Amino acid sequence: MDERGVIHMEKRLKKDKDKKQEQQKLPLRRVIQNNLFMLGMIHSVDPWLIPLRLGMSLFVSVTYFLGSTYLLQYVMNAIGEGKGFFEILWMAVLFVVLELSADLINNAFWQLYYEKRRYAVGQKVNLKIFEHADRVELACYENPEFFDKFVKALGEADGRALNVLYNVSGILWCLVNLGLCVGLVASVHPIFLLFALIPLVTVPIRSKYQKQTHARDMEIRQIDRRKGYPHRVFFVSEYAKELRLTKMPTYLLKYMKDASETCRRIHAQKGGLLTALECACIFLGNVFPVALTTIYAVYRTVVQGLMGFGDCFVVLNTTSRISGELLDSVEEFMNFRNNARYIETLREFLEYQPRITDGDQPLPGSGDIELRHVTFQYESAAAPTLQDISMTFEAGKRIAIVGANGAGKSTLVKLLLRLYDAQGDITYGGVPICSFALRDYRDMFAAVMQDFHLFAVSAAENVTLARRTEGDDQRIIEALKSAGIWDKLCEGGGGLDSCMTREFDPAGIMLSGGEAQKMAIAHVYAKKNRFVILDEPSSALDPIAEYEMYRTMLDACSDCGVIFISHRLSSAVLADKIYLIDGGRVAECGTHEQLMAKDGIYADMFCKQAENYRESACEEVSA
Ligand code: ADP
């Protein structure tokens, strides 16, 4: 299976490979745009960072040239021209001091200025990514391609922007040094400039090397996400129980091993080619031109006597430097293109247009929510989950949605909250809900879902589900009392400040399933808004406790529209109207009495459930 697991993973990755190779061919315009995009990010964090970094690069490269290459030539020539010792010495001291001060200033710039800005730039890109992830529709989270792009984008967040700046200042450094060195060698004999050009034949080889490395990195990043899944599962406390009670750890560790093996194979596959390309570059770009220059310079000096030893020395030193700077500038230009490839994945992620769009109409002061002939199908589903649904949620009324598991009740709630958009009309106060600003529209609901999660922050913030502000405390305490969880929080002495979970605090509170549901319900008490949605937040409660919870909640929310979902019908009797969903359609609708009188699916379910409760109650009594 090891072999098969790895091969299967490789096949899946190969499918996207052609597409990715296509994506690697970025047009020049996009290459420039991508780099400018990243520089724009840096500029928005600190407008001085780019000019200072480039200025520093220019200053250091000029002083470096003066202090090393030019000083050498000056000293040699000065000796040849018979200049005095002190004249040469003072000049040399001047150049060295200049180079040293440039180094000192450059160091201070890095330590006192640049390093601090580095984090701010990384943070800015991370924020942009997470803000965008928050805007995209829920369906994206069911799409592996989205996750791949998300992971790749995050991979670029911390370092890529500064890589671009590093690259641009590298280009500047190379061009300045190149210009100065070319001038120096040309003044001795231009033929040596030709030798310095030989390493340029390695440019296509280097380009191939970079393309191969990029393709390998992208393939590996995709597998990293797969490798990351077991990491995440082992790390998150929600899975800790299942891992201990089942054989999942063995399976997941093997899954991780397969992913590592795939990475190893990819490295091995590319390893030979990359090494060969690297060797070709070293020979053609370094060994061969240096040998040629040395032979010719020594020949001209020793055999032909056409060059002095000083010139010979300068030529040998500077010609290879020209080659180096030439190759470096070519490499920097290739890095410019290469950076653009990586930035492309980030921009693809950020440029994805969320399908759930914002409108700009103001919300009416109040109104009913109406659904007319609404049909909805999940992207991955073969058939619609909800079909031809028409219903009304009146302001201030209590509406129960009931039905068997999988009937489509939660899906309906997701449509109401615009987590998905459906076919058909959903209006609020007679206006299509897509006309309103998404945040404003969603904000008129206080909702608790069946698969809610507590956050590893304070109890108070788990109630507000936002940053706690001054003056909130009394409202939060009342909400926790109404939900019946305040005493539990006070037991530990932490009260509102109790930290939920032990992820960050060893004294953090661990709640049972039912207690956690009460925390979630406290949010609804605290937020109470035009509409309250309760999507079975009571599965851990027994039917009587559930009934009590709904009764108290409905009393407290008498001025809100309440939409509550349950597959237990004992609580539905509290509703002004009940919709029974069956197979994705509204099968029955009316008050409890009307539906019982109808003697249809609802009445049948109600009687069966009532019978079960009676039997279990009898069993408890007789026991
Ligand atoms: P209920 O709340 O009535 O138990 P749901 O609305 O959660 O039912 O689910 C209705 C159907 O839609 C189920 O068959 C479920 O498998 C399917 N479903 C739910 N979520 C998704 C999803 N994200 N993608 C595809 N199918 C889904």
XYZ file of C-alpha atoms and ligand atoms in Angstrom:
650
model
C 0.000 0.000 0.000
C 2.935 2.318 0.681
C 3.842 2.266 -2.957
C 0.231 2.616 -4.064
C -0.410 5.481 -1.640
C 2.537 7.416 -2.958
C 1.694 6.703 -6.595
C -1.919 7.747 -6.050
C -0.798 11.024 -4.492
C 1.633 11.640 -7.335
C -1.087 11.003 -9.933
C -3.386 13.514 -8.311
C -0.626 16.090 -8.293
C 0.305 15.404 -11.908
C -3.178 16.390 -13.062
C -2.529 20.030 -12.183
C 1.040 19.985 -13.412
C 0.367 20.957 -17.036
C -1.857 23.747 -15.903
C 0.855 24.990 -13.561
C 3.520 24.874 -16.250
C 1.228 26.977 -18.403
C 0.881 29.421 -15.531
C 4.663 29.728 -15.276
C 4.768 31.595 -18.594
C 3.928 35.012 -17.264
C 3.858 37.869 -19.759
C 6.375 40.642 -19.045
C 3.611 43.095 -18.213
C 2.292 40.819 -15.504
C 5.842 40.209 -14.233
C 6.332 43.938 -13.749
C 2.843 44.395 -12.304
C 3.386 41.611 -9.769
C 6.655 43.088 -8.550
C 5.118 46.566 -8.395
C 2.199 45.090 -6.461
C 4.568 43.889 -3.758
C 6.545 47.141 -3.748
C 3.193 48.914 -3.362
C 2.550 46.844 -0.229
C 5.889 47.952 1.216
C 5.203 51.553 0.268
C 1.838 51.469 2.046
C 3.553 50.310 5.252
C 6.398 52.843 5.087
C 6.919 55.196 2.119
C 10.581 55.732 3.113
C 11.622 52.106 3.125
C 12.085 51.675 -0.644
C 14.011 54.942 -1.341
C 16.220 54.412 1.723
C 16.991 50.792 0.837
C 17.832 51.673 -2.782
C 19.838 54.751 -1.761
C 21.824 52.624 0.673
C 22.498 50.038 -2.021
C 23.791 52.723 -4.393
C 25.991 54.323 -1.734
C 27.530 51.020 -0.620
C 28.169 49.765 -4.158
C 30.007 52.943 -5.191
C 32.152 53.045 -2.027
C 32.865 49.317 -2.399
C 34.139 49.875 -5.928
C 36.262 52.809 -4.865
C 37.662 51.050 -1.790
C 38.561 47.798 -3.550
C 38.905 47.848 -7.346
C 39.666 51.498 -8.037
C 42.040 51.815 -5.063
C 44.064 48.864 -6.383
C 44.468 50.424 -9.787
C 45.313 53.792 -8.264
C 48.021 52.334 -6.008
C 49.588 50.298 -8.836
C 49.593 53.216 -11.226
C 50.841 55.646 -8.564
C 53.787 53.336 -7.810
C 54.491 53.070 -11.536
C 54.334 56.866 -11.898
C 56.743 57.225 -8.931
C 54.363 59.167 -6.639
C 55.454 59.742 -3.040
C 54.719 57.244 -0.250
C 52.585 59.607 1.863
C 50.548 60.841 -1.110
C 49.603 57.237 -1.909
C 49.047 56.420 1.756
C 46.666 59.354 2.379
C 44.668 58.496 -0.707
C 44.444 54.862 0.376
C 43.383 55.900 3.902
C 40.712 58.183 2.431
C 39.221 55.359 0.334
C 39.325 52.853 3.181
C 37.684 55.313 5.605
C 34.993 55.990 3.005
C 34.277 52.280 2.616
C 34.267 51.695 6.376
C 31.838 54.558 7.028
C 29.560 53.218 4.305
C 29.606 49.835 6.074
C 28.825 51.434 9.434
C 25.951 53.524 8.069
C 24.598 50.495 6.230
C 24.741 48.381 9.391
C 22.946 51.027 11.421
C 20.284 51.241 8.715
C 19.672 47.475 8.881
C 19.640 47.160 12.646
C 17.811 50.334 13.612
C 15.426 50.789 10.736
C 15.040 47.929 8.264
C 14.617 44.999 10.676
C 11.732 46.706 12.486
C 9.860 47.393 9.254
C 10.306 43.799 8.101
C 7.673 42.508 10.531
C 5.237 45.280 9.683
C 5.441 44.388 5.984
C 4.878 40.652 6.649
C 1.961 41.489 8.899
C 0.378 43.701 6.251
C 0.430 40.926 3.643
C -0.877 38.361 6.167
C -3.721 40.700 7.114
C -4.668 41.183 3.480
C -4.808 37.422 2.963
C -6.909 36.723 6.063
C -9.280 39.626 5.359
C -9.850 38.231 1.899
C -10.311 34.689 3.221
C -12.984 36.113 5.524
C -14.812 37.675 2.555
C -15.044 34.637 0.287
C -18.143 32.463 0.354
C -18.433 29.393 2.555
C -18.357 27.151 -0.534
C -14.666 28.017 -0.976
C -13.966 26.107 2.220
C -15.331 22.989 0.542
C -12.949 23.367 -2.383
C -9.424 21.857 -2.151
C -8.174 24.197 -4.874
C -9.077 27.136 -2.655
C -7.067 25.641 0.203
C -4.065 25.079 -2.047
C -4.132 28.699 -3.145
C -4.677 29.822 0.424
C -1.625 27.882 1.620
C 0.522 29.092 -1.264
C -0.557 32.694 -0.656
C 0.316 32.379 3.025
C 3.690 30.938 2.031
C 4.409 34.263 0.309
C 3.161 36.477 3.109
C 6.165 36.839 5.358
C 9.096 37.186 3.031
C 8.178 37.765 -0.598
C 7.640 41.543 -0.459
C 11.081 42.114 1.027
C 12.515 39.594 -1.416
C 11.310 41.864 -4.196
C 12.920 44.908 -2.588
C 16.109 42.908 -2.038
C 16.000 41.899 -5.677
C 15.455 45.436 -7.002
C 18.294 46.813 -4.874
C 20.420 43.858 -6.073
C 19.745 44.889 -9.673
C 20.770 48.443 -8.852
C 23.939 47.243 -7.110
C 24.918 45.056 -10.070
C 24.274 47.688 -12.708
C 26.294 50.358 -10.878
C 29.220 48.012 -10.227
C 29.068 46.683 -13.740
C 29.231 50.182 -15.252
C 32.205 51.147 -13.085
C 34.162 47.917 -13.716
C 33.504 47.962 -17.482
C 34.891 51.515 -17.615
C 38.011 50.415 -15.742
C 38.747 47.334 -17.897
C 37.930 49.146 -21.153
C 40.547 51.734 -20.190
C 43.165 48.913 -20.116
C 42.060 46.874 -23.182
C 38.485 46.246 -24.474
C 39.272 42.659 -25.566
C 38.945 41.549 -21.937
C 35.343 42.701 -21.972
C 34.652 39.937 -24.532
C 36.044 37.296 -22.151
C 33.849 38.719 -19.446
C 30.813 38.096 -21.673
C 31.363 34.315 -21.978
C 29.427 33.438 -18.810
C 26.311 34.884 -20.447
C 25.948 31.596 -22.363
C 24.777 30.101 -19.068
C 21.697 32.344 -18.922
C 19.282 29.842 -20.526
C 20.688 27.111 -18.271
C 20.102 29.233 -15.192
C 16.610 30.074 -16.375
C 15.812 26.376 -16.777
C 17.250 25.752 -13.306
C 14.930 28.358 -11.783
C 11.860 27.069 -13.617
C 12.565 23.555 -12.416
C 13.065 24.742 -8.831
C 9.838 26.742 -8.916
C 7.869 23.798 -10.309
C 9.363 21.542 -7.619
C 8.587 24.049 -4.842
C 4.982 24.413 -5.939
C 4.480 20.644 -6.114
C 5.985 20.252 -2.684
C 3.911 23.021 -1.165
C 0.763 21.227 -2.269
C 1.923 18.064 -0.550
C 2.920 20.082 2.488
C -0.755 20.929 2.903
C -1.553 17.210 2.921
C 1.249 16.623 5.389
C -0.128 19.481 7.446
C -3.515 17.809 7.868
C -2.348 15.083 10.313
C -0.252 17.777 12.044
C -3.394 19.833 12.552
C -5.488 16.870 13.674
C -2.916 15.789 16.273
C -2.673 19.343 17.488
C -6.340 20.273 17.893
C -7.986 19.124 21.109
C -11.335 18.381 19.351
C -9.757 15.264 17.822
C -7.895 14.092 20.918
C -10.640 11.677 22.009
C -11.129 9.984 18.638
C -7.396 9.594 18.222
C -7.153 7.734 21.504
C -10.149 5.514 20.888
C -9.582 4.536 17.285
C -6.872 3.443 14.876
C -6.848 6.828 13.182
C -3.367 7.767 14.536
C -1.789 4.839 12.671
C -3.690 5.738 9.520
C -2.806 9.438 9.763
C 0.861 8.762 10.496
C 0.994 6.561 7.462
C -0.719 9.271 5.450
C 1.998 11.651 6.639
C 4.723 9.139 5.757
C 3.281 8.752 2.245
C 3.313 12.510 1.794
C 6.942 12.701 2.971
C 7.857 9.869 0.619
C 6.223 11.764 -2.271
C 8.303 14.847 -1.367
C 11.439 12.720 -1.311
C 10.631 11.303 -4.752
C 10.025 14.725 -6.217
C 13.380 15.908 -4.842
C 15.071 12.781 -6.185
C 13.442 13.134 -9.635
C 14.649 16.703 -10.058
C 17.951 16.233 -8.198
C 19.969 14.810 -11.145
C 18.851 17.440 -13.620
C 19.432 20.293 -11.174
C 22.951 19.084 -10.356
C 23.841 18.772 -14.057
C 22.543 22.274 -14.737
C 24.529 23.635 -11.798
C 27.763 21.979 -12.998
C 27.308 23.399 -16.511
C 26.856 26.847 -15.008
C 30.025 26.566 -12.914
C 32.157 25.404 -15.837
C 30.893 27.800 -18.520
C 30.287 30.715 -16.215
C 33.380 30.510 -14.060
C 36.184 28.060 -14.789
C 36.366 28.554 -18.562
C 36.333 32.407 -18.772
C 38.745 32.790 -15.808
C 41.191 30.366 -17.422
C 40.959 32.141 -20.781
C 41.452 35.610 -19.277
C 44.397 34.471 -17.177
C 46.149 32.809 -20.113
C 45.707 35.809 -22.412
C 46.589 38.444 -19.789
C 49.753 36.578 -18.759
C 50.651 36.045 -22.462
C 50.231 39.787 -23.261
C 52.222 40.763 -20.189
C 55.013 38.182 -20.078
C 55.411 37.013 -23.701
C 54.336 40.085 -25.677
C 55.278 42.698 -23.065
C 52.261 44.809 -24.123
C 50.859 45.252 -20.596
C 52.443 46.283 -17.306
C 52.120 44.078 -14.215
C 49.747 46.638 -12.669
C 47.366 46.459 -15.639
C 47.620 42.657 -15.668
C 46.687 42.553 -12.013
C 43.726 44.925 -12.455
C 42.457 43.052 -15.516
C 42.625 39.640 -13.801
C 40.845 41.018 -10.786
C 38.217 43.082 -12.568
C 37.381 40.887 -15.576
C 36.156 38.079 -13.384
C 34.283 40.644 -11.336
C 32.550 41.891 -14.479
C 31.579 38.299 -15.288
C 30.322 37.910 -11.736
C 28.332 41.140 -11.814
C 26.964 40.287 -15.262
C 25.779 36.901 -14.079
C 24.491 38.386 -10.880
C 22.486 40.968 -12.786
C 21.116 38.280 -15.108
C 20.256 36.238 -12.038
C 18.649 39.247 -10.407
C 16.550 39.807 -13.527
C 15.584 36.133 -13.479
C 14.736 36.468 -9.806
C 12.585 39.417 -10.772
C 10.638 37.073 -13.058
C 10.759 34.257 -10.543
C 9.419 36.473 -7.753
C 6.580 37.384 -10.088
C 5.671 33.683 -10.403
C 5.374 33.290 -6.660
C 3.503 36.583 -6.324
C 1.120 35.347 -9.023
C -0.238 32.684 -6.658
C -0.785 35.329 -3.993
C -2.524 37.665 -6.433
C -4.660 34.853 -7.853
C -5.873 34.246 -4.328
C -6.474 37.930 -3.598
C -8.084 38.592 -6.978
C -10.689 35.892 -6.526
C -14.009 37.717 -6.589
C -16.343 36.472 -3.839
C -19.569 35.221 -5.372
C -21.609 36.447 -2.426
C -21.609 40.117 -3.305
C -22.305 43.226 -1.272
C -25.181 45.582 -2.045
C -25.520 49.193 -0.981
C -29.206 49.571 -0.042
C -29.904 50.523 3.564
C -31.736 47.912 5.625
C -35.426 48.734 6.178
C -36.313 49.500 9.821
C -38.217 46.209 10.052
C -39.865 43.629 7.838
C -40.543 39.988 7.110
C -38.139 37.597 5.426
C -39.825 35.883 2.518
C -38.640 32.980 0.411
C -40.336 32.432 -2.963
C -39.599 29.293 -4.986
C -36.105 28.930 -3.606
C -33.985 26.051 -4.886
C -30.448 25.298 -3.788
C -27.832 22.716 -4.720
C -24.371 22.368 -3.170
C -21.621 22.493 -5.799
C -20.466 19.003 -4.980
C -23.968 17.516 -4.701
C -25.666 15.531 -7.461
C -29.145 16.924 -6.757
C -30.681 19.999 -5.124
C -30.811 19.906 -1.322
C -33.741 22.325 -1.206
C -36.404 22.616 -3.888
C -39.093 25.185 -4.534
C -39.181 26.452 -0.969
C -41.655 29.234 -0.214
C -42.056 30.456 3.340
C -42.339 33.620 5.406
C -40.516 34.536 8.598
C -42.560 37.300 10.113
C -40.971 39.895 12.380
C -41.738 39.074 15.996
C -43.095 35.564 15.248
C -41.699 32.201 16.398
C -41.176 29.830 13.534
C -40.069 26.226 13.984
C -38.424 24.298 11.170
C -38.643 20.590 11.752
C -37.811 17.465 9.824
C -35.660 14.369 9.839
C -31.844 14.507 9.819
C -30.552 15.506 6.407
C -33.892 17.044 5.353
C -32.221 20.391 4.607
C -33.044 22.466 7.721
C -29.503 23.768 8.373
C -29.061 24.449 4.676
C -32.133 26.657 4.818
C -30.618 28.618 7.713
C -27.378 29.055 5.762
C -29.391 30.557 2.908
C -31.139 32.949 5.301
C -27.739 34.078 6.603
C -26.412 34.421 3.031
C -23.621 31.953 3.642
C -24.718 30.623 0.236
C -26.839 32.253 -2.477
C -29.720 30.288 -3.985
C -31.976 30.395 -7.023
C -35.350 32.049 -6.425
C -36.191 35.100 -4.341
C -35.300 35.789 -0.749
C -36.404 39.239 0.381
C -36.320 41.253 3.577
C -38.982 43.966 3.870
C -39.787 43.262 0.209
C -36.198 43.978 -0.971
C -33.941 41.178 -2.292
C -31.415 40.374 0.427
C -28.513 40.628 -2.039
C -29.205 44.395 -2.213
C -28.002 44.980 1.341
C -24.435 45.312 2.616
C -23.540 41.785 3.681
C -22.254 42.740 7.137
C -25.368 44.872 7.906
C -27.709 42.147 6.723
C -25.984 39.374 8.667
C -25.764 41.613 11.697
C -29.542 41.675 12.123
C -29.391 38.001 13.132
C -28.267 36.530 16.418
C -27.516 32.970 15.417
C -26.182 29.852 17.037
C -25.416 26.869 14.828
C -25.347 23.207 15.751
C -21.638 22.929 14.900
C -20.597 26.105 16.750
C -17.088 26.395 18.204
C -15.860 28.087 21.336
C -12.791 30.264 20.847
C -9.679 30.108 23.027
C -10.365 33.610 24.392
C -12.190 34.885 27.493
C -15.719 33.764 28.391
C -16.936 37.328 27.847
C -15.597 37.408 24.303
C -17.159 34.024 23.588
C -20.482 35.674 24.426
C -20.031 38.910 22.485
C -18.146 37.113 19.686
C -16.405 40.427 19.172
C -13.923 42.542 21.082
C -15.336 43.218 24.552
C -15.919 46.907 25.151
C -16.380 48.859 28.347
C -19.912 48.785 29.665
C -20.613 45.338 28.147
C -20.098 43.389 31.354
C -23.555 43.610 32.908
C -25.228 42.597 29.643
C -22.864 39.630 29.292
C -23.435 38.465 32.881
C -27.232 38.637 32.383
C -26.879 36.602 29.171
C -24.741 33.968 30.910
C -27.247 33.777 33.777
C -30.174 33.376 31.368
C -28.294 30.580 29.567
C -27.638 28.910 32.939
C -23.816 28.881 32.734
C -22.814 31.859 34.889
C -22.450 29.811 38.103
C -20.121 27.377 36.384
C -17.845 30.233 35.302
C -17.844 31.674 38.818
C -16.859 28.287 40.314
C -13.352 28.625 38.863
C -13.142 32.227 40.140
C -12.537 33.588 36.637
C -16.077 34.798 35.866
C -16.132 36.797 32.659
C -12.352 36.601 32.347
C -12.240 32.796 32.493
C -10.208 31.572 29.597
C -12.045 29.061 27.458
C -10.079 25.874 26.728
C -6.558 25.172 27.995
C -4.867 26.069 24.761
C -3.152 29.131 26.258
C -3.979 29.001 29.942
C -3.438 25.971 32.210
C -6.317 27.278 34.345
C -8.607 27.496 31.299
C -12.140 26.155 31.642
C -13.081 22.867 29.965
C -16.838 22.625 29.436
C -18.987 19.573 28.788
C -20.969 19.409 25.510
C -24.150 20.702 27.192
C -22.289 23.492 29.014
C -20.594 24.555 25.813
C -24.013 24.749 24.151
C -25.174 27.011 26.983
C -22.201 29.314 26.293
C -23.227 29.455 22.658
C -26.819 30.198 23.631
C -25.586 33.030 25.897
C -24.385 34.767 22.731
C -27.959 34.878 21.456
C -29.215 36.304 24.755
C -26.538 38.993 24.638
C -27.009 39.933 21.010
C -30.817 39.520 20.622
C -31.578 41.193 17.357
C -34.357 41.473 14.776
C -34.108 37.744 14.183
C -32.793 35.000 16.395
C -31.752 31.715 14.794
C -31.301 28.585 16.862
C -30.062 25.732 14.707
C -30.354 22.822 17.137
C -27.961 24.228 19.715
C -29.585 21.796 22.152
C -28.596 18.320 20.955
C -26.668 17.698 24.197
C -29.729 18.560 26.309
C -32.470 16.058 27.138
C -35.911 16.792 25.634
C -37.245 18.377 28.829
C -34.177 20.611 29.272
C -34.418 21.496 25.581
C -38.078 22.420 25.957
C -37.219 24.600 28.979
C -34.348 26.244 27.114
C -36.576 27.142 24.159
C -39.377 28.365 26.441
C -37.062 30.690 28.385
C -35.386 31.858 25.191
C -38.721 32.570 23.467
C -39.922 34.568 26.469
C -36.711 36.601 26.477
C -36.921 37.186 22.719
C -40.611 38.152 22.602
C -39.870 41.185 20.420
C -37.632 39.281 17.936
C -38.491 36.986 15.103
C -37.277 33.579 16.263
C -36.420 30.779 13.858
C -35.602 27.550 15.615
C -34.691 24.214 14.224
C -35.224 20.906 15.867
C -35.691 17.332 14.858
C -37.359 16.799 18.236
C -40.922 17.977 17.979
C -41.574 18.468 21.708
C -40.325 22.064 21.426
C -42.134 22.821 18.173
C -45.424 23.185 20.085
C -44.071 26.554 21.313
C -43.981 27.967 17.762
C -46.550 30.255 16.129
C -45.971 28.363 12.904
C -44.196 25.138 12.001
C -42.652 24.213 8.648
C -41.932 20.551 8.169
C -39.192 19.906 5.613
C -39.088 16.522 3.989
C -36.689 15.588 1.178
C -35.752 19.234 0.621
C -39.339 20.464 0.210
C -41.882 22.067 2.522
C -44.130 19.069 3.148
C -46.441 20.585 5.767
C -46.982 23.951 7.400
C -49.250 25.288 10.155
C -49.590 25.475 13.933
C -49.021 22.412 16.081
C -52.767 21.899 16.414
C -53.372 22.280 12.671
C -50.627 19.804 11.811
C -51.839 17.281 14.398
C -55.343 17.593 13.000
C -53.972 17.015 9.508
C -52.676 13.664 10.677
C -49.800 13.701 8.207
C -45.997 13.305 8.563
C -45.765 15.764 11.465
C -48.495 14.073 13.476
C -46.921 10.695 12.816
C -43.421 11.882 13.883
C -44.836 13.633 16.942
C -46.716 10.549 18.140
C -43.714 8.264 17.573
C -41.377 10.593 19.462
C -43.919 11.050 22.279
C -44.241 7.273 22.527
C -40.443 6.888 22.806
C -40.282 9.445 25.584
C -43.175 7.788 27.400
C -41.494 4.373 27.122
C -38.121 5.619 28.322
C -39.796 7.552 31.139
C -41.694 4.363 32.136
C -38.469 2.337 32.009
C -36.759 4.882 34.278
C -39.679 4.767 36.742
C -39.794 0.923 36.835
C -36.010 0.756 37.223
P -30.438 18.917 8.357
O -30.038 20.206 8.985
O -31.883 18.867 8.029
O -30.021 17.731 9.149
P -28.588 19.683 6.287
O -29.194 20.938 5.765
O -27.434 19.815 7.194
O -29.708 18.772 6.948
O -28.133 18.776 5.053
C -29.020 18.471 4.001
C -28.274 17.640 2.966
O -27.285 18.428 2.369
C -27.593 16.431 3.551
O -27.794 15.344 2.669
C -26.122 16.808 3.596
O -25.317 15.691 3.374
C -26.028 17.763 2.426
N -25.005 18.754 2.680
C -24.874 19.548 3.768
N -23.810 20.370 3.647
C -23.248 20.078 2.461
C -22.127 20.600 1.742
N -21.385 21.586 2.237
N -21.847 20.066 0.543
C -22.600 19.088 0.010
N -23.682 18.558 0.619
C -24.004 19.049 1.833
